[in-house]
Amino acid sequence: MNRDDLLTAFRRMLLIRKMEERIAVLYGQGAIPGFVHLSVGQEAVAVGTLFRARPDDIITSTHRGHGHVLAKGLDPSGMFAELTGKATGTCRGRGGSMHVADPALGIFGANGIVGAGLPIAAGAAHALRVRDSDALAIAFFGDGAVATGAFHESVNLAALWRLPIVFVCENNGFSEFSRTSDQHAVPLSSRAAGYGLPFRAVDGNDVEAVEAAMAEVFDEVRAGGGPQFVEAVTLRVRGHYEGDPQRYRAGETPDDAPEDPLRRTRARLAALGVPAGELDQVEDEVARQVAEAETFAAGSDEPDPATVLDYVASPRPDVAERPQATLQARTADATKPVSTSRILRQAMRDALADDPRVFLAGIDVGGGNVFGLTRGLAEEFPGRVLDTPISETAIMGLGVGAAMAGLRPVVELMYLDFLGTCLDQLMNQAAKLRFMTGGAVTVPMVVRTQFGSGRSSGSQHSQSLEALLAHIPGLTVVMPSTPEDAYGLLRTAIDDDNPVIFIENRLLYERKAAMPAPGHRVPLGKARVTRAGTDLTIVSWSRMARLALDAAETLAAEGIDAEVIDLRTIAPLDRRTVLESLGRTNRLLIAHEAVTEFGVGAELAALAVHEGFWSLDAPVARVGAPTAPTPYAPSLERAWIPDETGIAAAARWLMSDPYPRRRSG
């Protein structure tokens, strides 16, 4: 660095230090309501790394991310307002200290989950490469994150795909409350070597050393050299969080450490001939900047409580559902029945053809996937149907980061049962990022997955887990039952600006229908009455919606006229259609493949007894699986899985003598 560059770096480090010193005071005074993790002592890593970064470069950060976001150009006033929970905050008071973000500046967010930013950065790097940009992604993480699965999956994917990403580990000697030496069996250089990544170690308290190393790394990555791994050994002056008693430091006094990056940089500037008065002036100017930011935040209003539900989801355009017969036929033999699996493949093919931002990724999707649903698409759309390692967290993070960066990913989770291996990227990232950024970002990704009991797939390949997903605000959950809906809902989901979990039932893959026309769409969040009736309402979805229709025909032969509703979308729930039907029939039966207890059926029952109470002439009945994992043996599975016989029996009970029908007039 020359004199002017070093003075600029000094100013930027001072801004971080003085901001955080005031943050500590404000936190102690109660002006900052949430957790605070300060990066005092680590300023040289943030400033040196990002000194040569461009506005179109993308960063992800950690719970200790104030320095990173300020070094990338975040407005100090907006940051102070965010930390104090004000409407003028960078994220409108929805993010706080651990989740500061500004996607417009390439700041894809600090992150409260250790290691969670790594797969998102990989997704962003993929999007940058797809756009033929020489911009890059920089993933900051602490040494503690190296023990997480997210780290290994992300680094492996980046190395395999040679993504334009720089992994920057801030090794400050501690992983939360433990010494780094107690956490890792091998040094970070060995980790990098294990994935074939170039590795650099740098003195993280020397801003010139960091900047020089990063300038070379950035040039190599921008030139197509693939990802690199940098370890910056630095200093954590304060505790893991404000208020941490730091008993694990065993008498150390980090405040007096000679390697403090600001003292070191000031001494070098003095050696270069910068007068002490000029340096003092810089400190005064930064102090005034911080004071002005604090004043701005103090004078800002808190968010209006009436806006508490704002930014949970991106707005959805109205989608008109037209009868298939009104759409232009795809081919002359458009009425020829084809399987649902072929219809789903066509929906993906049409989406890929219509929008260059769409891509598919997942385990073996390039080879056709385990059920052949993507067969042939990789050859038809080179570079846009991508096989991944068996790394569900990396796959979901790929989707999140790529969606934030402007693509429309369709990522596959091979079995719904594997949700537990990657839930964080859906629950804490995809579902919440629009909200936590105050609406500054959209996450237009689709997660295709499948489930289904009835074929002895056992307890780990059969589960119906829609209730778990529907309980997460920000996620849309879709479960089609017909081939036409499978096409129309998938196309609408890919067009949508929200994260959508698209759950297919594999036992429906061979059900046949005419191939839908390319313009066919089905609105999300809109149920369909598949059979009109007057005596009771049966609500179901996915394969059970087909069985509910079968049960209704059996009941009709007995003089019971059942109305059947196919929810199609689980979240958001179409309450209006259910309540209107209940108002006509006065009885409600819910049937689902998932275990009965704590399921979506319980939510529907609560809806009926709350908003539909005065329409009820009988208790709400539910049909579902008993509370046990899915059995393997066919005899046990038949006893466990709900079927049309059970639906019909529950309907007869609702229509029995203890619950006479309401008389008109």
XYZ file of C-alpha atoms in Angstrom:
665
model
C 0.000 0.000 0.000
C 1.151 3.536 -0.669
C 0.710 6.329 1.854
C -2.757 7.337 0.666
C -4.062 3.775 0.537
C -2.758 3.052 4.017
C -4.371 6.227 5.334
C -7.669 5.171 3.725
C -7.375 1.736 5.317
C -6.644 3.352 8.674
C -9.774 5.495 8.350
C -11.908 2.454 7.517
C -10.538 0.466 10.441
C -11.126 3.427 12.732
C -14.748 3.574 11.616
C -15.266 -0.061 12.549
C -13.480 0.325 15.899
C -15.275 3.488 16.953
C -18.640 2.159 15.801
C -18.171 -0.958 17.883
C -16.940 0.957 20.909
C -20.184 2.944 20.834
C -22.199 -0.215 20.206
C -20.748 -1.695 23.385
C -21.775 1.405 25.348
C -25.264 1.492 23.868
C -25.729 -2.196 24.530
C -24.761 -1.661 28.160
C -27.299 1.158 28.379
C -30.059 -1.005 26.953
C -30.375 1.002 23.730
C -29.547 -2.082 21.665
C -32.126 -4.753 22.488
C -30.588 -7.918 21.008
C -27.393 -9.919 21.137
C -24.179 -8.169 20.105
C -20.930 -9.834 18.992
C -18.080 -7.381 18.449
C -15.062 -7.735 16.158
C -12.717 -5.397 18.018
C -9.170 -6.435 17.087
C -10.174 -7.987 13.754
C -10.587 -4.796 11.741
C -7.563 -5.436 9.520
C -9.083 -8.642 8.148
C -12.284 -6.939 7.048
C -10.634 -3.843 5.624
C -7.663 -5.590 4.062
C -9.789 -8.288 2.451
C -12.294 -5.890 0.954
C -9.924 -3.047 0.110
C -9.776 -4.180 -3.516
C -13.296 -5.639 -3.636
C -15.687 -4.295 -6.250
C -19.301 -3.209 -5.788
C -20.482 -6.279 -7.745
C -18.549 -8.687 -5.534
C -20.732 -10.510 -3.011
C -19.949 -11.253 0.616
C -21.501 -13.415 3.281
C -20.594 -12.859 6.893
C -20.953 -14.195 10.415
C -22.674 -13.244 13.651
C -19.546 -11.086 14.225
C -20.037 -9.216 10.988
C -20.056 -5.462 11.722
C -16.557 -4.992 10.340
C -17.255 -6.906 7.131
C -20.389 -4.985 6.231
C -18.880 -1.598 7.036
C -15.779 -2.434 5.014
C -18.039 -3.341 2.077
C -19.621 0.099 2.244
C -22.659 -0.194 4.519
C -24.038 3.147 5.692
C -23.100 3.660 9.391
C -26.336 5.521 10.106
C -28.467 2.701 8.747
C -26.406 0.168 10.686
C -26.779 2.045 13.980
C -30.508 2.378 13.352
C -30.738 -1.326 12.602
C -28.970 -2.339 15.793
C -31.223 -0.081 17.836
C -34.316 -1.558 16.171
C -35.440 1.489 14.207
C -37.540 1.706 11.056
C -34.717 3.575 9.306
C -32.340 0.673 9.868
C -30.643 -1.055 6.976
C -33.121 -3.918 7.337
C -36.001 -1.809 8.703
C -35.414 -3.195 12.189
C -36.049 -6.798 11.109
C -32.472 -8.082 11.190
C -30.487 -6.671 14.069
C -26.815 -7.104 14.831
C -26.460 -10.707 13.662
C -28.367 -10.284 10.398
C -27.282 -6.962 8.905
C -27.510 -7.102 5.109
C -27.724 -4.889 2.057
C -27.982 -6.970 -1.127
C -27.720 -3.809 -3.239
C -24.127 -3.484 -1.976
C -23.397 -7.175 -2.448
C -23.823 -7.808 1.280
C -25.832 -11.029 1.403
C -25.934 -10.873 5.148
C -24.314 -11.465 8.435
C -25.666 -14.723 9.803
C -26.657 -15.951 13.226
C -25.996 -19.604 12.318
C -22.357 -20.692 12.375
C -21.229 -21.666 8.881
C -24.577 -20.941 7.233
C -23.247 -18.204 4.960
C -20.816 -20.569 3.237
C -23.297 -22.468 1.034
C -25.101 -19.208 0.239
C -21.819 -17.719 -0.958
C -21.277 -20.786 -3.141
C -24.704 -20.246 -4.689
C -23.931 -16.597 -5.308
C -20.608 -17.543 -6.907
C -22.413 -19.932 -9.250
C -24.791 -17.158 -10.280
C -21.883 -14.789 -10.953
C -20.223 -17.327 -13.210
C -23.462 -18.050 -15.061
C -23.646 -14.341 -15.875
C -20.116 -14.416 -17.342
C -19.049 -11.884 -14.746
C -15.552 -11.777 -13.280
C -17.042 -10.714 -9.947
C -16.470 -13.082 -7.067
C -17.941 -14.154 -3.758
C -16.130 -13.785 -0.457
C -17.275 -16.003 2.402
C -16.125 -14.851 5.839
C -16.254 -17.412 8.635
C -14.612 -18.101 11.959
C -12.385 -21.041 12.753
C -15.262 -22.650 14.660
C -17.257 -23.007 11.423
C -14.649 -25.402 10.060
C -16.175 -28.148 12.202
C -19.617 -27.778 10.616
C -21.032 -29.818 7.792
C -21.941 -26.619 5.952
C -18.239 -25.779 5.663
C -17.232 -29.130 4.210
C -20.161 -29.373 1.815
C -19.641 -25.832 0.540
C -15.882 -26.070 0.084
C -16.227 -29.431 -1.645
C -18.875 -28.110 -4.051
C -16.846 -24.970 -4.764
C -13.707 -27.008 -5.445
C -15.573 -29.495 -7.637
C -17.254 -26.771 -9.712
C -14.242 -24.392 -9.536
C -16.461 -21.557 -8.389
C -15.201 -17.945 -8.165
C -15.173 -17.774 -4.394
C -12.661 -16.891 -1.686
C -13.052 -18.578 1.688
C -11.694 -16.271 4.386
C -11.268 -17.817 7.823
C -10.778 -15.338 10.653
C -8.879 -17.447 13.146
C -9.037 -15.407 16.335
C -7.995 -18.269 18.582
C -11.428 -19.020 19.987
C -14.519 -20.874 18.825
C -17.200 -19.186 20.909
C -16.057 -20.244 24.414
C -13.342 -22.744 23.494
C -9.776 -22.416 22.332
C -9.223 -23.207 18.677
C -6.535 -25.710 19.658
C -9.179 -27.749 21.475
C -11.556 -27.822 18.501
C -9.643 -29.086 15.477
C -7.560 -32.193 14.877
C -5.609 -30.765 11.935
C -4.547 -27.270 10.852
C -6.575 -25.316 8.325
C -3.870 -25.783 5.716
C -4.591 -29.507 5.821
C -8.300 -28.838 5.399
C -7.629 -26.790 2.283
C -5.257 -29.392 0.899
C -7.908 -32.051 1.378
C -10.083 -30.249 -1.148
C -7.236 -29.304 -3.473
C -7.567 -25.581 -2.738
C -4.669 -23.119 -2.806
C -4.034 -22.004 0.784
C -2.577 -18.800 2.149
C -1.911 -17.868 5.744
C -1.717 -14.182 6.521
C -1.147 -11.993 9.555
C -4.708 -10.833 10.152
C -3.575 -7.922 12.298
C -1.536 -6.382 9.482
C -3.847 -4.609 7.056
C -1.096 -4.223 4.455
C -0.294 -7.932 4.537
C -3.967 -8.841 4.209
C -4.519 -6.410 1.337
C -1.440 -7.621 -0.546
C -2.384 -11.273 -0.208
C -5.990 -10.628 -1.179
C -5.042 -8.581 -4.220
C -3.206 -11.613 -5.590
C -5.986 -14.015 -4.582
C -8.684 -11.875 -6.162
C -6.748 -11.576 -9.429
C -6.279 -15.346 -9.621
C -9.897 -16.121 -8.836
C -11.219 -13.489 -11.255
C -9.039 -15.006 -13.971
C -10.823 -18.353 -13.565
C -8.387 -20.031 -11.230
C -11.093 -21.472 -8.997
C -11.672 -21.036 -5.265
C -9.004 -20.238 -2.717
C -8.706 -20.585 1.044
C -7.193 -17.848 3.214
C -6.524 -18.101 6.945
C -6.131 -14.746 8.651
C -4.764 -15.186 12.156
C -6.185 -12.331 14.184
C -7.228 -11.163 17.634
C -10.552 -11.234 19.434
C -10.295 -8.548 22.074
C -13.752 -8.884 23.577
C -15.763 -11.955 24.506
C -17.907 -14.125 22.321
C -20.785 -11.772 23.110
C -21.158 -8.595 25.110
C -21.414 -9.671 28.739
C -19.307 -12.810 28.241
C -17.270 -13.261 31.489
C -14.432 -14.815 29.416
C -13.279 -17.235 32.115
C -11.668 -19.332 29.371
C -9.039 -16.632 28.731
C -7.130 -17.631 31.877
C -5.799 -14.203 32.779
C -4.922 -12.987 29.289
C -5.172 -9.245 28.649
C -5.955 -8.938 24.935
C -6.542 -5.176 25.198
C -2.807 -4.728 25.733
C -1.747 -6.954 22.836
C 0.971 -5.245 20.760
C -0.506 -6.577 17.486
C -3.554 -4.308 17.690
C -4.098 -3.466 13.986
C -4.928 0.192 14.565
C -1.845 0.891 16.706
C 0.293 -0.946 14.188
C -1.136 0.980 11.248
C -0.839 4.339 12.979
C 2.800 3.630 13.748
C 3.484 2.784 10.093
C 1.786 5.955 8.913
C 3.906 7.953 11.315
C 6.998 6.188 9.927
C 5.889 7.228 6.433
C 5.910 10.824 7.548
C 2.229 11.411 8.216
C 2.080 14.063 10.946
C 0.454 13.139 14.228
C -1.893 16.068 13.800
C -3.201 14.657 10.526
C -3.810 11.275 12.128
C -5.554 12.940 15.053
C -7.712 14.817 12.568
C -8.705 11.546 10.897
C -9.676 10.136 14.274
C -11.752 13.243 15.035
C -13.503 13.065 11.663
C -14.389 9.413 12.169
C -15.602 10.125 15.690
C -17.901 12.848 14.317
C -19.179 10.452 11.629
C -20.002 7.865 14.264
C -21.657 10.474 16.503
C -23.813 11.652 13.604
C -24.833 8.077 12.842
C -25.742 7.519 16.480
C -27.756 10.743 16.542
C -29.595 9.663 13.398
C -30.491 6.341 14.972
C -31.564 7.902 18.254
C -33.886 10.287 16.424
C -35.466 7.603 14.265
C -38.831 6.027 14.960
C -39.384 2.428 15.857
C -41.197 0.341 13.244
C -44.969 0.722 13.283
C -46.453 -2.343 15.046
C -49.010 -2.470 12.238
C -46.162 -3.533 9.895
C -45.221 -6.624 11.894
C -46.296 -8.932 9.049
C -44.621 -6.932 6.283
C -41.930 -8.619 4.188
C -42.753 -12.183 5.238
C -43.397 -13.046 1.601
C -42.885 -11.411 -1.761
C -46.048 -10.183 -3.466
C -47.672 -12.702 -5.776
C -49.272 -11.702 -9.066
C -52.771 -12.953 -9.710
C -52.673 -16.232 -11.610
C -55.835 -17.131 -13.456
C -56.684 -20.810 -13.491
C -58.201 -21.673 -16.827
C -59.711 -24.995 -17.828
C -57.214 -27.064 -19.773
C -59.622 -27.239 -22.692
C -59.366 -23.486 -23.243
C -55.601 -23.594 -23.732
C -53.937 -24.064 -27.075
C -53.069 -27.698 -27.634
C -49.355 -28.568 -27.495
C -49.546 -31.195 -30.266
C -52.062 -32.811 -32.523
C -52.337 -35.762 -30.148
C -52.576 -33.563 -27.047
C -55.343 -35.728 -25.636
C -53.126 -38.823 -25.527
C -52.603 -39.750 -21.858
C -49.054 -39.586 -20.528
C -47.640 -40.225 -17.053
C -47.331 -37.600 -14.344
C -43.574 -38.156 -14.360
C -43.441 -37.120 -18.028
C -45.692 -34.160 -17.301
C -43.386 -32.970 -14.516
C -40.403 -33.366 -16.813
C -42.183 -31.289 -19.438
C -42.934 -28.585 -16.879
C -39.221 -28.336 -16.080
C -38.302 -28.415 -19.770
C -40.755 -25.609 -20.540
C -39.466 -23.520 -17.625
C -35.859 -23.966 -18.778
C -36.817 -23.005 -22.325
C -38.843 -19.965 -21.272
C -36.431 -18.374 -18.786
C -32.623 -18.467 -19.016
C -32.410 -17.745 -15.285
C -33.864 -21.165 -14.444
C -31.505 -24.035 -13.664
C -31.888 -27.457 -12.048
C -29.476 -28.903 -9.506
C -29.381 -31.893 -7.217
C -28.105 -35.386 -6.705
C -28.101 -37.222 -10.062
C -30.468 -34.772 -11.759
C -28.094 -34.688 -14.711
C -28.540 -38.420 -15.080
C -32.303 -38.237 -14.817
C -32.799 -38.434 -11.031
C -33.766 -41.554 -9.125
C -37.209 -41.671 -10.801
C -36.121 -40.494 -14.246
C -37.982 -37.192 -14.011
C -35.103 -35.114 -15.402
C -33.914 -37.626 -17.987
C -32.579 -35.944 -21.124
C -32.710 -32.390 -19.786
C -28.961 -32.106 -19.160
C -28.249 -32.855 -22.805
C -30.959 -30.474 -23.979
C -29.849 -27.614 -21.695
C -26.060 -27.858 -21.268
C -24.727 -26.271 -18.103
C -28.187 -25.734 -16.625
C -28.996 -29.206 -15.259
C -26.301 -29.842 -12.692
C -25.327 -32.912 -10.731
C -24.171 -32.157 -7.203
C -22.386 -34.210 -4.560
C -24.504 -35.859 -1.864
C -24.581 -32.612 0.074
C -28.092 -31.512 0.886
C -27.003 -28.422 2.824
C -24.828 -27.276 -0.067
C -27.648 -27.962 -2.534
C -30.136 -25.847 -0.586
C -27.571 -23.108 0.011
C -26.746 -23.158 -3.691
C -30.400 -22.429 -4.321
C -30.589 -19.653 -1.729
C -27.459 -17.835 -2.867
C -28.222 -18.191 -6.570
C -31.777 -16.942 -6.031
C -30.557 -13.924 -4.080
C -28.151 -13.215 -6.934
C -30.913 -13.179 -9.542
C -31.303 -16.737 -10.837
C -34.375 -18.978 -10.435
C -33.024 -22.297 -9.139
C -35.002 -25.521 -8.974
C -33.065 -27.711 -6.551
C -33.934 -31.268 -5.692
C -34.077 -32.924 -2.286
C -34.071 -36.568 -3.289
C -36.417 -37.709 -0.501
C -38.483 -35.532 1.804
C -37.126 -37.610 4.687
C -33.699 -36.043 4.090
C -35.049 -32.672 5.186
C -33.262 -32.934 8.516
C -29.865 -32.842 6.833
C -30.448 -29.381 5.357
C -33.267 -27.801 7.358
C -31.240 -24.750 8.392
C -30.881 -23.501 4.828
C -34.659 -23.659 4.419
C -35.866 -22.686 7.897
C -33.309 -20.043 8.886
C -32.149 -18.815 5.482
C -34.566 -19.166 2.546
C -37.685 -18.631 4.637
C -36.410 -15.621 6.593
C -34.063 -13.664 4.354
C -36.701 -11.451 2.772
C -38.099 -10.624 6.211
C -34.711 -10.112 7.881
C -33.580 -7.781 5.091
C -36.728 -5.690 5.360
C -37.875 -6.728 1.903
C -34.562 -5.913 0.209
C -34.194 -9.374 -1.293
C -36.294 -12.063 -2.919
C -35.531 -15.784 -2.836
C -37.217 -17.233 -5.937
C -36.226 -20.871 -5.500
C -38.135 -24.128 -5.775
C -37.231 -27.256 -3.830
C -38.613 -30.330 -5.558
C -38.901 -33.403 -3.387
C -41.057 -36.505 -3.042
C -42.488 -38.904 -0.489
C -45.007 -41.699 -0.284
C -45.826 -44.710 1.851
C -47.288 -47.921 0.528
C -44.302 -49.544 -1.180
C -42.291 -50.770 1.828
C -39.852 -47.880 1.644
C -39.502 -47.938 5.408
C -39.300 -45.308 8.105
C -36.597 -43.121 6.517
C -37.995 -42.910 2.962
C -41.749 -42.518 3.384
C -42.524 -39.626 5.715
C -45.137 -36.966 5.039
C -43.546 -33.923 6.687
C -45.591 -31.075 5.245
C -46.733 -29.921 8.694
C -43.132 -29.277 9.721
C -42.529 -27.123 6.650
C -45.893 -25.349 6.759
C -45.078 -24.211 10.310
C -42.164 -22.089 9.013
C -43.248 -18.555 8.053
C -41.931 -17.578 4.644
C -42.105 -21.017 3.023
C -44.767 -21.969 0.501
C -45.661 -25.673 0.576
C -47.312 -27.295 -2.431
C -48.620 -30.878 -2.759
C -50.413 -31.660 -6.050
C -52.698 -34.659 -6.530
C -53.399 -34.582 -10.275
C -51.127 -34.548 -13.324
C -52.605 -31.267 -14.529
C -52.029 -29.602 -11.173
C -48.511 -31.008 -11.020
C -47.661 -29.146 -14.225
C -49.548 -25.954 -13.456
C -48.391 -25.632 -9.858
C -44.759 -26.348 -10.706
C -44.728 -23.716 -13.455
C -46.320 -21.168 -11.107
C -43.860 -22.081 -8.344
C -40.878 -21.505 -10.639
C -42.318 -18.138 -11.669
C -42.903 -17.145 -8.029
C -40.556 -14.864 -6.068
C -40.810 -16.905 -2.864
C -39.138 -20.128 -1.731
C -41.531 -22.950 -2.615
C -41.301 -26.537 -1.382
C -42.901 -28.664 -4.090
C -43.742 -32.097 -2.672
C -44.651 -34.881 -5.100
C -46.096 -38.244 -4.154
C -44.133 -40.936 -5.949
C -47.149 -43.270 -6.012
C -48.795 -40.770 -8.374
C -45.931 -40.654 -10.892
C -47.575 -43.178 -13.215
C -51.067 -41.687 -13.075
C -51.874 -40.520 -16.597
C -53.530 -37.504 -18.189
C -53.275 -35.410 -21.331
C -50.137 -33.284 -21.489
C -51.034 -29.772 -20.290
C -50.471 -26.886 -22.663
C -47.445 -24.619 -22.063
C -49.594 -21.758 -20.758
C -51.226 -23.870 -18.064
C -50.820 -22.370 -14.597
C -52.447 -23.079 -11.253
C -52.486 -20.343 -8.599
C -50.605 -20.974 -5.378
C -52.686 -20.858 -2.200
C -55.941 -21.787 -3.934
C -57.768 -25.033 -3.134
C -60.125 -26.734 -5.563
C -63.509 -28.332 -4.954
C -63.094 -31.596 -6.843
C -66.562 -32.910 -6.016
C -69.589 -30.899 -4.966
C -71.751 -32.263 -2.160
C -74.238 -31.300 0.515
C -73.796 -33.629 3.494
C -70.182 -33.187 4.634
C -66.867 -31.732 3.498
C -63.778 -33.896 3.081
C -60.517 -31.939 2.879
C -57.352 -33.636 1.705
C -54.270 -33.227 -0.499
C -51.707 -35.182 -2.492
C -52.514 -38.896 -2.952
C -55.080 -38.827 -0.160
C -57.140 -36.367 -2.215
C -57.521 -39.135 -4.795
C -58.565 -41.602 -2.105
C -61.023 -39.048 -0.719
C -62.737 -38.968 -4.125
C -62.911 -42.765 -4.155
C -64.422 -42.735 -0.674
C -66.949 -40.102 -1.760
C -68.172 -42.335 -4.588
C -68.602 -45.226 -2.143
C -70.541 -42.939 0.204
C -72.727 -41.661 -2.643
C -73.958 -45.196 -3.237
C -75.090 -45.185 0.412
C -76.932 -41.874 0.110
C -74.205 -39.680 1.649
C -73.292 -36.728 -0.573
C -69.718 -35.664 0.248
C -68.035 -32.531 -1.013
C -64.296 -33.044 -1.584
C -61.666 -30.291 -1.428
C -58.113 -30.746 -2.684
C -55.971 -28.164 -0.871
C -53.140 -28.349 -3.429
C -51.217 -25.679 -1.478
C -50.697 -26.359 2.225
C -49.135 -22.979 3.042
C -50.558 -20.463 2.505
C -53.759 -22.231 3.447
C -56.928 -21.480 1.492
C -59.121 -20.926 4.520
C -61.907 -19.300 2.548
C -62.673 -22.318 0.356
C -62.743 -24.625 3.381
C -65.003 -22.350 5.411
C -67.391 -21.747 2.522
C -67.752 -25.479 2.020
C -68.262 -26.047 5.748
C -70.974 -23.394 5.658
C -72.801 -25.492 3.053
C -72.346 -28.961 4.572
C -71.955 -28.300 8.346
C -69.584 -31.249 8.778
C -65.818 -31.481 8.294
C -63.584 -34.517 7.758
C -59.850 -34.146 7.141
C -57.748 -36.918 5.613
C -53.960 -36.929 5.269
C -51.175 -39.457 4.900
C -49.093 -37.960 7.697
C -49.518 -39.056 11.293
C -52.701 -37.585 12.729
C -51.267 -35.861 15.794
C -49.887 -32.325 15.347
C -50.524 -32.390 11.602
C -52.075 -30.022 9.092
C -55.405 -31.624 9.977
C -55.132 -30.139 13.458
C -54.777 -26.655 11.931
C -57.848 -27.222 9.773
C -59.778 -28.473 12.798
C -58.792 -25.350 14.724
C -59.985 -23.239 11.798
C -63.340 -25.002 11.833
C -63.982 -24.636 15.567
C -62.832 -21.011 15.592
C -63.997 -19.270 12.431
C -66.474 -21.939 11.394
C -67.898 -22.808 14.813
C -71.479 -21.775 14.089
C -71.538 -23.918 10.957
C -70.641 -27.132 12.763
C -73.339 -29.749 13.399
C -70.854 -32.424 14.485
C -67.303 -32.751 15.785
C -64.462 -32.328 13.330
C -63.043 -35.708 12.344
C -59.526 -36.540 11.210
C -58.162 -39.547 9.366
C -54.422 -40.058 9.298
C -51.674 -42.438 10.236
C -51.165 -43.525 13.859
C -48.269 -42.010 15.774
C -45.540 -44.407 14.729
C -42.841 -44.422 12.065
C -43.794 -45.934 8.721
C -43.372 -49.724 8.969
C -41.436 -51.774 6.424
C -43.321 -55.101 6.378
C -46.293 -54.904 3.974
C -48.730 -56.266 6.543
C -47.697 -53.618 9.064
C -47.661 -50.849 6.484
C -51.205 -51.727 5.368
C -52.338 -51.493 8.980
C -50.571 -48.152 9.420
C -51.396 -46.216 6.254
C -54.778 -44.449 6.025
C -56.973 -45.404 3.073
C -60.360 -44.785 1.450
C -61.989 -47.346 3.727
C -60.985 -45.334 6.782
C -62.166 -42.112 5.168
C -65.567 -43.610 4.385
C -65.894 -45.007 7.912
C -65.151 -41.616 9.459
C -67.727 -39.993 7.167
C -70.392 -42.500 8.225
C -69.628 -41.730 11.867
C -70.086 -38.005 11.236
C -73.437 -38.719 9.578
C -74.630 -41.084 12.290
C -77.578 -40.561 14.674
C -75.787 -38.640 17.464
C -75.263 -35.817 15.000
C -78.579 -35.195 13.172
C -78.525 -32.962 10.112
C -79.556 -29.358 10.551
C -83.077 -28.731 9.278
C -83.647 -25.772 6.996
C -86.171 -23.080 7.952
